[in-house]
Tab-separated table of C-alpha atoms in Angstrom:
chain	number	residue	atom	x	y	z
A	169	MET	CA	2.558	-55.901	-68.111
A	170	ALA	CA	0.328	-54.568	-65.319
A	171	GLU	CA	-2.382	-53.843	-67.915
A	172	LYS	CA	-2.241	-57.457	-69.147
A	173	GLU	CA	-2.621	-58.792	-65.593
A	174	GLU	CA	-5.624	-56.498	-64.992
A	175	SER	CA	-7.205	-57.616	-68.257
A	176	SER	CA	-6.644	-61.283	-67.370
A	177	GLN	CA	-8.216	-60.757	-63.924
A	178	ALA	CA	-11.268	-59.083	-65.507
A	179	GLY	CA	-11.634	-62.079	-67.783
A	180	GLU	CA	-11.531	-64.452	-64.818
A	181	ASN	CA	-14.115	-62.354	-62.971
A	182	LYS	CA	-16.392	-62.402	-65.991
A	183	THR	CA	-16.146	-66.169	-66.141
A	184	GLU	CA	-16.890	-66.513	-62.426
A	185	LEU	CA	-19.906	-64.217	-62.688
A	186	GLN	CA	-21.170	-66.144	-65.703
A	187	ILE	CA	-20.871	-69.407	-63.732
A	188	ILE	CA	-22.823	-67.856	-60.853
A	189	LYS	CA	-25.599	-66.686	-63.197
A	190	GLU	CA	-25.821	-70.144	-64.743
A	191	LEU	CA	-26.092	-71.727	-61.272
A	192	VAL	CA	-29.025	-69.456	-60.371
A	193	ASP	CA	-30.593	-70.074	-63.802
A	194	GLU	CA	-30.346	-73.796	-63.014
A	195	LEU	CA	-32.161	-73.214	-59.698
A	196	TYR	CA	-35.083	-71.472	-61.433
A	197	GLN	CA	-35.167	-74.110	-64.164
A	198	PHE	CA	-35.437	-76.750	-61.423
A	199	LYS	CA	-38.317	-74.890	-59.727
A	200	ASP	CA	-40.246	-73.854	-62.844
A	201	CYS	CA	-39.932	-77.200	-64.634
A	202	TYR	CA	-40.169	-79.419	-61.542
A	203	PHE	CA	-42.965	-81.560	-62.971
A	204	GLU	CA	-40.957	-82.345	-66.089
A	205	THR	CA	-38.617	-84.404	-63.921
A	206	HIS	CA	-41.031	-85.370	-61.112
A	207	GLY	CA	-44.510	-86.846	-61.061
A	208	VAL	CA	-47.452	-84.829	-59.714
A	209	GLU	CA	-47.641	-87.350	-56.860
A	210	GLU	CA	-44.321	-85.840	-55.673
A	211	ALA	CA	-45.769	-82.288	-55.549
A	212	GLY	CA	-45.712	-82.260	-51.747
A	213	ARG	CA	-41.916	-82.537	-51.854
A	214	LYS	CA	-41.422	-79.587	-54.211
A	215	PRO	CA	-41.045	-76.792	-51.578
A	216	ASP	CA	-38.406	-78.765	-49.653
A	217	ASP	CA	-36.620	-79.845	-52.838
A	218	VAL	CA	-36.459	-76.252	-54.103
A	219	LYS	CA	-35.247	-75.038	-50.698
A	220	GLN	CA	-32.528	-77.698	-50.636
A	221	LYS	CA	-31.444	-76.769	-54.165
A	222	MET	CA	-31.385	-73.079	-53.183
A	223	GLU	CA	-29.177	-73.822	-50.154
A	224	GLU	CA	-26.757	-75.863	-52.297
A	225	ILE	CA	-26.391	-73.066	-54.838
A	226	LEU	CA	-26.227	-70.395	-52.137
A	227	LYS	CA	-23.316	-72.269	-50.579
A	228	LYS	CA	-21.478	-72.263	-53.925
A	229	LEU	CA	-22.127	-68.533	-54.280
A	230	GLU	CA	-20.868	-67.787	-50.779
A	231	GLU	CA	-17.619	-69.640	-51.525
A	232	LYS	CA	-16.925	-66.951	-54.119
A	233	GLU	CA	-18.308	-64.034	-52.099
A	234	ASP	CA	-14.994	-62.686	-50.747
A	235	SER	CA	-13.587	-62.089	-54.210
A	236	LEU	CA	-16.879	-60.888	-55.779
A	237	LYS	CA	-18.974	-59.344	-52.985
A	238	ASN	CA	-18.676	-55.794	-54.340
A	239	LYS	CA	-19.644	-56.792	-57.844
A	240	VAL	CA	-23.135	-55.673	-58.891
A	241	GLU	CA	-23.865	-58.848	-60.856
A	242	PHE	CA	-22.870	-61.054	-57.896
A	243	LEU	CA	-25.125	-59.109	-55.520
A	244	MET	CA	-28.053	-59.374	-57.924
A	245	GLN	CA	-27.603	-63.106	-58.492
A	246	LYS	CA	-27.342	-63.775	-54.758
A	247	GLY	CA	-30.525	-61.752	-54.195
A	248	ARG	CA	-32.178	-63.602	-57.054
A	249	CYS	CA	-31.129	-66.958	-55.574
A	250	LEU	CA	-32.665	-66.068	-52.188
A	251	ASN	CA	-35.792	-64.749	-53.923
A	252	VAL	CA	-36.718	-68.244	-55.151
A	253	ALA	CA	-38.157	-68.869	-51.672
A	254	PRO	CA	-41.825	-67.879	-51.223
A	255	ASP	CA	-41.144	-65.765	-48.123
A	256	TYR	CA	-39.422	-62.416	-47.589
A	257	SER	CA	-35.638	-62.525	-47.074
A	258	ALA	CA	-33.830	-59.646	-45.339
A	259	ALA	CA	-30.557	-60.916	-46.873
A	260	ALA	CA	-32.080	-60.752	-50.364
A	261	GLU	CA	-33.321	-57.201	-49.755
A	262	GLU	CA	-29.841	-56.164	-48.578
A	263	CYS	CA	-28.091	-57.668	-51.640
A	264	LEU	CA	-30.553	-56.148	-54.093
A	265	SER	CA	-30.569	-52.726	-52.406
A	266	ARG	CA	-26.767	-52.624	-52.666
A	267	ALA	CA	-26.917	-53.736	-56.304
A	268	VAL	CA	-29.293	-50.941	-57.361
A	269	LYS	CA	-27.228	-48.358	-55.446
A	270	LEU	CA	-24.125	-49.437	-57.342
A	271	ASP	CA	-25.997	-49.548	-60.661
A	272	PRO	CA	-29.358	-47.694	-60.658
A	273	CYS	CA	-29.948	-48.783	-64.277
A	274	LEU	CA	-30.114	-52.499	-63.403
A	275	VAL	CA	-33.732	-53.266	-64.313
A	276	GLU	CA	-33.704	-56.912	-63.245
A	277	ALA	CA	-32.416	-56.036	-59.759
A	278	TRP	CA	-35.166	-53.418	-59.351
A	279	ASN	CA	-37.773	-56.010	-60.354
A	280	ILE	CA	-36.515	-58.612	-57.877
A	281	LEU	CA	-36.242	-55.985	-55.126
A	282	GLY	CA	-39.868	-55.034	-55.880
A	283	ASP	CA	-40.719	-58.716	-55.440
A	284	GLN	CA	-39.036	-58.757	-52.020
A	285	TYR	CA	-40.964	-55.688	-50.882
A	286	TRP	CA	-44.207	-57.364	-52.068
A	287	LYS	CA	-43.416	-60.382	-49.883
A	288	LYS	CA	-42.582	-58.042	-47.004
A	289	GLY	CA	-46.001	-56.403	-47.390
A	290	ASP	CA	-44.556	-52.996	-48.356
A	291	LEU	CA	-46.646	-52.354	-51.465
A	292	ILE	CA	-45.601	-48.707	-51.831
A	293	ALA	CA	-41.899	-49.628	-51.908
A	294	SER	CA	-42.680	-52.441	-54.353
A	295	LYS	CA	-44.554	-50.009	-56.606
A	296	ASN	CA	-41.658	-47.525	-56.480
A	297	CYS	CA	-39.142	-50.215	-57.506
A	298	LEU	CA	-41.270	-51.338	-60.455
A	299	THR	CA	-42.036	-47.785	-61.580
A	300	GLY	CA	-38.318	-47.002	-61.399
A	301	ALA	CA	-37.488	-50.076	-63.471
A	302	LEU	CA	-39.977	-49.002	-66.145
A	303	GLN	CA	-38.357	-45.579	-66.300
A	304	GLN	CA	-35.152	-47.371	-67.285
A	305	GLU	CA	-36.758	-49.780	-69.751
A	306	LYS	CA	-40.213	-51.013	-70.687
A	307	ASN	CA	-40.243	-54.719	-69.817
A	308	LYS	CA	-42.880	-57.387	-69.258
A	309	VAL	CA	-41.845	-58.280	-65.696
A	310	SER	CA	-42.169	-54.726	-64.345
A	311	LEU	CA	-45.440	-54.177	-66.237
A	312	ARG	CA	-47.226	-57.281	-65.025
A	313	ASN	CA	-45.906	-57.022	-61.460
A	314	LEU	CA	-46.981	-53.383	-61.260
A	315	SER	CA	-50.401	-54.525	-62.513
A	316	MET	CA	-50.588	-56.878	-59.515
A	317	VAL	CA	-49.404	-54.267	-57.021
A	318	LEU	CA	-51.931	-51.659	-58.209
A	319	ARG	CA	-54.831	-54.050	-57.585
A	320	GLN	CA	-53.608	-54.727	-54.037
A	321	LEU	CA	-52.991	-51.121	-52.962
A	322	PRO	CA	-55.610	-49.803	-50.516
A	323	ALA	CA	-57.949	-47.240	-52.092
A	324	ALA	CA	-59.813	-44.344	-50.484
A	325	ASN	CA	-63.039	-45.201	-52.336
A	326	ASN	CA	-64.557	-47.411	-55.047
A	327	ASP	CA	-63.808	-44.888	-57.812
A	328	GLU	CA	-60.109	-44.851	-56.958
A	329	HIS	CA	-60.022	-48.654	-56.816
A	330	GLY	CA	-61.855	-48.851	-60.155
A	331	LYS	CA	-59.295	-46.540	-61.810
A	332	ARG	CA	-56.431	-48.651	-60.456
A	333	VAL	CA	-58.009	-51.842	-61.767
A	334	LEU	CA	-58.434	-50.278	-65.224
A	335	GLU	CA	-54.796	-49.164	-65.149
A	336	SER	CA	-53.728	-52.652	-64.021
A	337	VAL	CA	-55.502	-54.186	-67.035
A	338	ASP	CA	-53.650	-51.802	-69.388
A	339	LEU	CA	-50.295	-52.705	-67.794
A	340	ALA	CA	-50.982	-56.449	-68.014
A	341	ARG	CA	-52.019	-56.060	-71.665
A	342	GLU	CA	-48.742	-54.251	-72.400
A	343	ALA	CA	-46.801	-57.074	-70.749
A	344	VAL	CA	-48.544	-59.641	-72.958
A	345	GLN	CA	-47.918	-57.564	-76.081
A	346	LEU	CA	-44.180	-57.552	-75.330
A	347	ASP	CA	-44.132	-61.383	-75.279
A	348	VAL	CA	-47.315	-63.178	-76.308
A	349	SER	CA	-45.743	-66.572	-75.508
A	350	ASP	CA	-45.244	-65.817	-71.797
A	351	GLY	CA	-47.837	-67.745	-69.785
A	352	THR	CA	-47.167	-65.820	-66.565
A	353	SER	CA	-48.116	-62.544	-68.256
A	354	TRP	CA	-51.330	-64.150	-69.532
A	355	PHE	CA	-52.080	-65.355	-65.982
A	356	VAL	CA	-51.683	-61.828	-64.578
A	357	LEU	CA	-53.883	-60.467	-67.381
A	358	GLY	CA	-56.536	-63.049	-66.499
A	359	ASN	CA	-56.460	-61.889	-62.867
A	360	ALA	CA	-56.715	-58.257	-63.990
A	361	TYR	CA	-59.796	-58.999	-66.114
A	362	LEU	CA	-61.321	-61.009	-63.258
A	363	SER	CA	-60.889	-58.019	-60.954
A	364	LEU	CA	-62.312	-55.701	-63.629
A	365	PHE	CA	-65.347	-57.959	-64.067
A	366	PHE	CA	-66.328	-57.704	-60.412
A	367	THR	CA	-65.313	-54.045	-60.032
A	368	CYS	CA	-67.065	-52.630	-63.089
A	369	GLY	CA	-70.597	-53.980	-63.236
A	370	GLN	CA	-69.967	-57.650	-64.144
A	371	ASN	CA	-69.807	-57.071	-67.881
A	372	PRO	CA	-69.813	-60.628	-69.384
A	373	GLN	CA	-67.173	-59.521	-71.893
A	374	PHE	CA	-64.627	-59.128	-69.069
A	375	SER	CA	-65.261	-62.609	-67.634
A	376	GLN	CA	-64.792	-64.092	-71.112
A	377	GLN	CA	-61.554	-62.125	-71.541
A	378	ALA	CA	-60.366	-63.472	-68.173
A	379	LEU	CA	-61.150	-67.054	-69.230
A	380	SER	CA	-59.390	-66.529	-72.576
A	381	ALA	CA	-56.282	-65.171	-70.836
A	382	TYR	CA	-56.268	-68.091	-68.376
A	383	ALA	CA	-56.584	-70.533	-71.295
A	384	LYS	CA	-53.523	-68.945	-72.969
A	385	SER	CA	-51.631	-69.178	-69.677
A	386	ALA	CA	-52.517	-72.863	-69.330
A	387	GLU	CA	-50.812	-73.548	-72.689
A	388	ASP	CA	-47.466	-72.539	-71.160
A	389	LYS	CA	-45.575	-75.375	-69.432
A	390	ILE	CA	-44.292	-73.171	-66.594
A	391	ALA	CA	-47.536	-71.277	-65.914
A	392	SER	CA	-49.623	-74.459	-66.211
A	393	SER	CA	-47.773	-75.965	-63.227
A	394	THR	CA	-48.809	-72.990	-61.061
A	395	PRO	CA	-51.647	-74.051	-58.725
A	396	ASP	CA	-52.892	-70.454	-58.459
A	397	LEU	CA	-53.788	-70.427	-62.155
A	398	HIS	CA	-56.033	-73.484	-61.828
A	399	PHE	CA	-57.574	-72.196	-58.588
A	400	ASN	CA	-58.361	-68.712	-59.947
A	401	ARG	CA	-59.816	-70.087	-63.151
A	402	ALA	CA	-61.886	-72.605	-61.159
A	403	ASN	CA	-63.376	-69.755	-59.075
A	404	LEU	CA	-64.507	-68.027	-62.259
A	405	PHE	CA	-65.810	-71.316	-63.720
A	406	TYR	CA	-67.818	-71.763	-60.510
A	407	TYR	CA	-69.353	-68.288	-60.861
A	408	GLU	CA	-70.152	-68.984	-64.525
A	409	GLU	CA	-71.829	-72.264	-63.433
A	410	MET	CA	-69.300	-74.349	-65.376
A	411	PHE	CA	-69.237	-76.718	-62.422
A	412	GLY	CA	-67.395	-79.610	-64.058
A	413	CYS	CA	-64.534	-77.313	-65.132
A	414	ALA	CA	-64.453	-75.748	-61.649
A	415	LEU	CA	-64.104	-79.159	-59.991
A	416	GLU	CA	-61.281	-80.126	-62.353
A	417	GLY	CA	-59.512	-76.824	-61.616
A	418	TYR	CA	-59.741	-77.189	-57.831
A	419	SER	CA	-58.570	-80.794	-58.106
A	420	ARG	CA	-55.575	-79.814	-60.260
A	421	ALA	CA	-54.604	-76.950	-57.917
A	422	ALA	CA	-54.762	-79.321	-54.936
A	423	ALA	CA	-52.623	-81.903	-56.762
A	424	LEU	CA	-49.954	-79.306	-57.659
A	425	ASP	CA	-49.812	-77.984	-54.089
A	426	PRO	CA	-50.951	-80.645	-51.594
A	427	ASN	CA	-50.063	-78.325	-48.685
A	428	TRP	CA	-52.635	-75.737	-49.812
A	429	GLU	CA	-55.956	-76.559	-48.155
A	430	GLU	CA	-58.283	-74.109	-49.939
A	431	PRO	CA	-58.564	-75.844	-53.353
A	432	ARG	CA	-59.372	-79.178	-51.692
A	433	GLU	CA	-61.930	-77.481	-49.441
A	434	LYS	CA	-63.549	-75.681	-52.409
A	435	GLU	CA	-63.757	-78.934	-54.373
A	436	LYS	CA	-65.389	-80.657	-51.394
A	437	GLN	CA	-67.873	-77.774	-50.860
A	438	LEU	CA	-68.896	-77.744	-54.521
A	439	LEU	CA	-69.410	-81.525	-54.600
A	440	GLU	CA	-71.529	-81.320	-51.436
A	441	TYR	CA	-73.533	-78.448	-52.972
A	442	LEU	CA	-74.215	-80.408	-56.181
A	443	GLU	CA	-75.131	-83.498	-54.156
A	444	LYS	CA	-77.560	-81.510	-52.016
A	445	VAL	CA	-79.145	-79.713	-54.982
A	446	SER	CA	-79.601	-82.977	-56.918
A	447	GLU	CA	-81.194	-84.666	-53.926
A	448	LEU	CA	-83.538	-81.743	-53.171
A	449	ILE	CA	-84.685	-81.478	-56.810
A	450	GLN	CA	-85.371	-85.208	-56.930
A	451	ASN	CA	-87.566	-85.207	-53.829
A	452	LYS	CA	-88.985	-81.664	-54.370
A	453	GLY	CA	-87.467	-80.311	-51.205
A	454	LYS	CA	-88.903	-83.178	-49.141
A	455	VAL	CA	-92.250	-81.325	-49.057
A	456	LYS	CA	-95.014	-83.843	-48.410
A	457	THR	CA	-97.410	-84.499	-51.298
A	458	ARG	CA	-100.508	-83.145	-49.569
A	459	ARG	CA	-98.757	-79.944	-48.489
A	460	LEU	CA	-97.261	-79.457	-51.958
A	461	ARG	CA	-100.684	-79.759	-53.638
A	462	THR	CA	-102.152	-77.299	-51.144
A	463	MET	CA	-99.326	-74.841	-51.949
A	464	LEU	CA	-99.794	-75.264	-55.715
A	465	SER	CA	-103.572	-74.816	-55.525
A	466	SER	CA	-103.062	-71.075	-54.981
A	467	LEU	CA	-100.714	-70.751	-57.943
A	468	ASN	CA	-102.432	-68.872	-60.786
A	469	THR	CA	-101.833	-65.998	-63.217
A	470	SER	CA	-102.608	-63.386	-60.535
A	471	ALA	CA	-99.178	-64.257	-59.086
A	472	LEU	CA	-97.567	-62.674	-62.169
A	473	GLY	CA	-98.054	-59.276	-60.522
A	474	PRO	CA	-96.376	-56.511	-62.568
A	475	CYS	CA	-95.373	-59.049	-65.272
A	476	SER	CA	-99.020	-59.142	-66.443
A	477	SER	CA	-99.005	-55.394	-67.210
A	478	PRO	CA	-98.690	-54.289	-70.884
A	479	GLN	CA	-96.201	-51.675	-69.603
A	480	PHE	CA	-93.903	-54.236	-67.942
A	481	ARG	CA	-90.272	-53.791	-68.993
A	482	SER	CA	-88.357	-57.078	-69.055
A	483	PRO	CA	-84.672	-57.390	-68.142
A	484	SER	CA	-83.924	-57.520	-71.878
A	485	GLY	CA	-85.674	-54.150	-72.384
A	486	ARG	CA	-88.767	-55.633	-74.021
A	487	VAL	CA	-92.020	-53.858	-73.073
A	488	GLY	CA	-95.209	-55.879	-72.721
A	489	SER	CA	-96.854	-58.496	-70.536
A	490	LEU	CA	-95.199	-61.887	-70.133
A	491	GLU	CA	-96.814	-65.230	-70.891
A	492	PRO	CA	-96.494	-67.845	-68.105
A	493	ARG	CA	-94.951	-71.120	-69.264
A	494	SER	CA	-94.490	-74.474	-67.581
A	495	LEU	CA	-90.944	-75.264	-66.469
A	496	SER	CA	-90.777	-78.422	-68.589
A	497	SER	CA	-91.570	-76.443	-71.768
A	498	LEU	CA	-88.729	-73.903	-71.341
A	499	PRO	CA	-85.865	-74.496	-73.804
A	500	HIS	CA	-82.249	-73.964	-72.756
A	501	GLY	CA	-80.984	-70.387	-72.921
A	502	HIS	CA	-82.793	-67.050	-72.705
A	503	ASN	CA	-86.602	-67.283	-72.921
A	504	ALA	CA	-87.856	-63.919	-74.209
A	505	GLY	CA	-91.433	-62.810	-73.628
A	506	VAL	CA	-92.288	-65.533	-71.110
A	507	ALA	CA	-92.199	-66.035	-67.352
A	508	ALA	CA	-91.442	-69.025	-65.136
A	509	MET	CA	-93.640	-69.298	-62.066
A	510	GLY	CA	-93.660	-71.624	-59.100
A	511	LYS	CA	-93.695	-72.225	-55.374
A	512	VAL	CA	-90.492	-72.359	-53.318
A	513	VAL	CA	-89.907	-75.838	-51.875
A	514	PHE	CA	-86.337	-75.498	-50.556
A	515	SER	CA	-83.515	-72.969	-50.194
A	516	LEU	CA	-79.765	-73.095	-49.563
A	517	ALA	CA	-77.577	-70.289	-48.210
A	518	SER	CA	-75.012	-68.958	-50.663
A	519	GLN	CA	-71.798	-70.979	-50.903
A	520	GLY	CA	-68.923	-68.648	-50.104
A	521	ARG	CA	-71.001	-65.599	-51.097
A	522	MET	CA	-71.557	-67.082	-54.565
A	523	ALA	CA	-75.301	-67.622	-55.143
A	524	PHE	CA	-78.487	-67.912	-53.113
A	525	THR	CA	-80.041	-71.182	-54.274
A	526	PHE	CA	-83.646	-72.269	-54.066
A	527	GLY	CA	-85.912	-74.820	-55.706
A	528	MET	CA	-89.369	-74.117	-57.068
A	529	VAL	CA	-92.172	-76.330	-58.317
A	530	ASP	CA	-94.745	-75.289	-60.925
A	531	SER	CA	-98.373	-76.384	-61.411
A	532	ASP	CA	-97.221	-79.511	-63.243
A	533	GLU	CA	-95.127	-80.436	-60.188
A	534	THR	CA	-91.908	-79.996	-62.154
A	535	CYS	CA	-89.039	-78.943	-59.885
A	536	ILE	CA	-86.128	-76.729	-60.966
A	537	VAL	CA	-83.260	-75.110	-59.082
A	538	VAL	CA	-82.803	-71.312	-59.204
A	539	MET	CA	-79.431	-69.651	-58.542
A	540	VAL	CA	-79.638	-65.954	-57.642
A	541	TYR	CA	-76.473	-63.844	-57.669
A	542	ASN	CA	-75.544	-60.517	-56.032
A	543	THR	CA	-77.892	-61.013	-53.091
A	544	ALA	CA	-77.569	-59.196	-49.775
A	545	ASP	CA	-77.013	-61.426	-46.736
A	546	THR	CA	-80.462	-60.471	-45.472
A	547	TRP	CA	-82.283	-61.425	-48.696
A	548	GLY	CA	-83.917	-64.787	-49.278
A	549	VAL	CA	-87.140	-66.621	-50.059
A	550	LEU	CA	-89.161	-68.940	-47.818
A	551	ILE	CA	-90.794	-72.287	-48.480
A	552	GLY	CA	-94.269	-71.534	-49.818
A	553	ASP	CA	-93.363	-68.185	-51.406
A	554	THR	CA	-94.528	-67.621	-54.977
A	555	VAL	CA	-91.714	-66.621	-57.311
A	556	VAL	CA	-91.979	-65.317	-60.869
A	557	ILE	CA	-88.845	-65.175	-63.039
A	558	PRO	CA	-89.201	-62.884	-66.070
A	559	GLU	CA	-87.510	-64.194	-69.245
A	560	PRO	CA	-85.702	-67.047	-67.477
A	561	ASN	CA	-82.230	-68.157	-68.532
A	562	VAL	CA	-82.336	-71.969	-68.400
A	563	LYS	CA	-79.195	-74.113	-68.145
A	564	ARG	CA	-78.623	-77.863	-68.299
A	565	HIS	CA	-75.876	-79.287	-66.088
A	566	SER	CA	-74.339	-82.673	-66.789
A	567	ILE	CA	-71.317	-83.196	-64.539
A	568	THR	CA	-69.063	-86.165	-63.885
A	569	HIS	CA	-66.159	-85.866	-61.444
A	570	LYS	CA	-64.290	-88.599	-59.565
A	571	ASP	CA	-67.020	-91.231	-60.054
A	572	LYS	CA	-69.764	-88.762	-59.081
A	573	SER	CA	-72.405	-87.716	-61.635
A	574	TYR	CA	-75.017	-84.965	-61.509
A	575	ASP	CA	-77.644	-84.050	-64.086
A	576	PHE	CA	-80.176	-81.258	-63.555
A	577	LYS	CA	-81.602	-78.043	-65.023
A	578	SER	CA	-81.376	-74.621	-63.408
A	579	ILE	CA	-82.378	-71.018	-63.927
A	580	ARG	CA	-79.700	-68.364	-63.468
A	581	VAL	CA	-80.800	-64.960	-62.110
A	582	ASP	CA	-78.107	-62.275	-61.985
A	583	SER	CA	-79.850	-60.128	-59.367
A	584	PRO	CA	-82.726	-60.491	-56.872
A	585	LEU	CA	-84.083	-57.236	-58.362
A	586	LEU	CA	-85.129	-59.272	-61.431
A	587	LEU	CA	-87.514	-61.487	-59.400
A	588	ILE	CA	-91.144	-61.030	-58.463
A	589	VAL	CA	-91.749	-62.588	-55.019
A	590	ASN	CA	-95.353	-62.911	-53.792
A	591	GLY	CA	-96.437	-60.447	-56.477
A	592	LYS	CA	-93.864	-57.771	-55.563
A	593	LYS	CA	-90.627	-56.489	-57.015
A	594	GLN	CA	-87.630	-56.654	-54.674
A	595	ASN	CA	-86.178	-53.507	-53.118
A	596	VAL	CA	-82.734	-52.196	-53.932
A	597	GLN	CA	-81.351	-53.242	-50.513
A	598	SER	CA	-81.741	-56.888	-51.559
A	599	GLN	CA	-78.738	-56.580	-53.906
A	600	ILE	CA	-75.022	-56.495	-53.051
A	601	PRO	CA	-72.400	-57.253	-55.717
A	602	VAL	CA	-70.746	-60.646	-55.305
A	603	SER	CA	-66.981	-60.955	-55.518
A	604	VAL	CA	-64.705	-63.833	-56.439
A	605	SER	CA	-61.184	-63.779	-55.019
A	606	TYR	CA	-58.099	-64.452	-57.089
A	607	GLU	CA	-54.764	-65.623	-55.776
A	608	ASN	CA	-51.303	-64.115	-55.811
A	609	ARG	CA	-50.196	-66.215	-52.855
A	610	GLN	CA	-46.536	-66.753	-53.279
A	611	LYS	CA	-44.894	-63.714	-54.814
A	612	LEU	CA	-44.783	-61.479	-57.806
A	613	LYS	CA	-44.217	-63.872	-60.680
A	614	GLU	CA	-40.720	-63.504	-62.070
A	615	THR	CA	-39.430	-64.785	-65.391
A	616	HIS	CA	-35.797	-65.806	-65.549
């Protein structure tokens, strides 16, 4: 008879624990799918709505705490409930620490505890939790979260940081392979490739892999409502001079999180930059006609400097002198075997350490904007300088965003070392690698 009573009580406990899990599942469903039941115009209410929902469910959990407080599953679900908030919770850490002590094989509890340590700023403890979880079972959450932690850990030198970034890419790839439909894993992989791109020599293949991973993430309904995804992808679009896509990304991130100022500020900065560039191209840097003609009168083939030598090695590896061409005759894309040449008529400081921008006019008085990347803070060109661009890469920009339109051509230069300024090559101190930040603002992304 006693055995039957014990069995019946176990059955009741199982039911109670199942109810608790379903309540917490409902909380995460509410948060992750918020925009399925609310319009984007209500995005500003989301943090308060999620907090209110968390407090309601927490109250229901606490009503059952006396009978279940020593149960591992109850402790984990309470910790998981508290973990929905973006900030660190000492109560969540306590629940989860007790849960993993009672059952060291509980992978999900280790993952959520790792999340709490991340929020607390204790990256080493977070790493240890995730590594421990992976020793129990290979799972996508531990893999992708460990990928994030590795990229944030302080490194003694660039080599150590580079190795960690490479390892983080491998971990994020593994997470994706375990579930190719999980948009959060694709988002973390995109961030890993973005970090790899700027850590390991800006190989274009890595930026394309980052964009591909972000595109996969954006197909997922949960990941696509994450403002960080749109913001990170917009930063990379900006670097790749896909300005229209960047503006859309910043705008979307701002709409999804109206309390986050940075996307709105970035959108505003980029619009102001495009406005300024368009205006300066149109009026040739506001240089007066007489002064401009005086400047251009000294522009001749002698300005080619080393580019006129038969031994000149172009950025593409081609050996031989370059033929000067007018700016209007340059087709879009890479122009092998030729050089663009002109006088500087305006310059703009780099926007958020992105590109040093200047405008130059050639002998035909055609004006084009030049965007130079990886420049040191001390590097620049002055109005009146003669600039030669070997094998220029010409782009056409046609952008429309929020009733604003911009249409202009530019030349992209990946390093100041590729330019000839006043007949001279630039010294190595003129170059410093640019970096583009990516966001993991809220927490380690958890799938429930």
